[in-house]
Amino acid sequence: MVSMLPSLMNTISTMILGTIYSVIANKLTYWENHRTISEYNNALVVKLFAFQFVNNYTSLF
C-alpha cells in the first residue's frame, strides 16, 4: 500500500491542478476580450492543451 502512495498522490494532484487551471484559463481567456466565439475557443484550447500537456507529463521526468 505504501509503495502506491506516490502514484496516488501524483494522480490526485494532477486532477486537482487540472480542475483549478481550467477555471483560471476560462477567466483569463474571457478577459482577453476576443471578437468571435471561434477566437475565444481557439485561445482557450491552446491554454488548456499547454497546461494539460505539462501537468500530465511532468511526472515522467
mmCIF file of C-alpha atoms in Angstrom:
data_model
loop_
_atom_site.group_PDB
_atom_site.id
_atom_site.type_symbol
_atom_site.label_atom_id
_atom_site.label_comp_id
_atom_site.label_asym_id
_atom_site.label_seq_id
_atom_site.Cartn_x
_atom_site.Cartn_y
_atom_site.Cartn_z
ATOM 1 C CA MET A 1 0.000 0.000 0.000
ATOM 2 C CA VAL A 2 2.797 2.431 0.872
ATOM 3 C CA SER A 3 4.505 1.821 -2.467
ATOM 4 C CA MET A 4 1.372 3.034 -4.266
ATOM 5 C CA LEU A 5 1.163 6.278 -2.291
ATOM 6 C CA PRO A 6 3.384 8.435 -4.585
ATOM 7 C CA SER A 7 1.453 7.334 -7.674
ATOM 8 C CA LEU A 8 -1.843 8.020 -5.960
ATOM 9 C CA MET A 9 -0.707 11.457 -4.810
ATOM 10 C CA ASN A 10 0.536 12.275 -8.320
ATOM 11 C CA THR A 11 -2.802 11.269 -9.832
ATOM 12 C CA ILE A 12 -4.792 13.291 -7.313
ATOM 13 C CA SER A 13 -2.600 16.382 -7.695
ATOM 14 C CA THR A 14 -2.840 16.154 -11.496
ATOM 15 C CA MET A 15 -6.632 16.032 -11.304
ATOM 16 C CA ILE A 16 -6.876 18.893 -8.800
ATOM 17 C CA LEU A 17 -4.470 21.134 -10.718
ATOM 18 C CA GLY A 18 -6.301 20.399 -13.967
ATOM 19 C CA THR A 19 -9.610 21.441 -12.437
ATOM 20 C CA ILE A 20 -8.174 24.615 -10.932
ATOM 21 C CA TYR A 21 -6.400 25.613 -14.120
ATOM 22 C CA SER A 22 -9.461 25.118 -16.314
ATOM 23 C CA VAL A 23 -11.289 27.705 -14.189
ATOM 24 C CA ILE A 24 -8.307 30.069 -14.396
ATOM 25 C CA ALA A 25 -7.936 29.537 -18.158
ATOM 26 C CA ASN A 26 -11.611 30.366 -18.731
ATOM 27 C CA LYS A 27 -11.288 33.621 -16.783
ATOM 28 C CA LEU A 28 -8.037 34.612 -18.498
ATOM 29 C CA THR A 29 -9.484 33.907 -21.930
ATOM 30 C CA TYR A 30 -12.635 35.886 -21.106
ATOM 31 C CA TRP A 31 -10.501 38.878 -20.038
ATOM 32 C CA GLU A 32 -8.705 38.803 -23.396
ATOM 33 C CA ASN A 33 -11.971 40.033 -24.956
ATOM 34 C CA HIS A 34 -11.923 38.118 -28.256
ATOM 35 C CA ARG A 35 -14.128 39.354 -31.099
ATOM 36 C CA THR A 36 -15.627 35.996 -32.029
ATOM 37 C CA ILE A 37 -16.508 32.766 -30.290
ATOM 38 C CA SER A 38 -14.090 30.838 -32.504
ATOM 39 C CA GLU A 39 -11.194 33.103 -31.466
ATOM 40 C CA TYR A 40 -12.206 32.613 -27.837
ATOM 41 C CA ASN A 41 -12.370 28.833 -28.245
ATOM 42 C CA ASN A 42 -9.021 28.692 -30.051
ATOM 43 C CA ALA A 43 -7.303 30.697 -27.313
ATOM 44 C CA LEU A 44 -8.885 28.545 -24.617
ATOM 45 C CA VAL A 45 -7.856 25.302 -26.312
ATOM 46 C CA VAL A 46 -4.239 26.474 -26.598
ATOM 47 C CA LYS A 47 -4.117 27.378 -22.903
ATOM 48 C CA LEU A 48 -5.731 24.138 -21.782
ATOM 49 C CA PHE A 49 -3.593 21.967 -24.062
ATOM 50 C CA ALA A 50 -0.338 23.586 -22.951
ATOM 51 C CA PHE A 51 -1.148 23.219 -19.266
ATOM 52 C CA GLN A 52 -2.546 19.689 -19.534
ATOM 53 C CA PHE A 53 0.499 18.567 -21.510
ATOM 54 C CA VAL A 54 2.900 19.898 -18.891
ATOM 55 C CA ASN A 55 0.721 18.759 -15.989
ATOM 56 C CA ASN A 56 0.320 15.196 -17.244
ATOM 57 C CA TYR A 57 3.861 14.556 -18.469
ATOM 58 C CA THR A 58 5.885 16.266 -15.724
ATOM 59 C CA SER A 59 5.871 13.080 -13.667
ATOM 60 C CA LEU A 60 7.888 11.293 -16.358
ATOM 61 C CA PHE A 61 10.925 13.486 -15.729
#
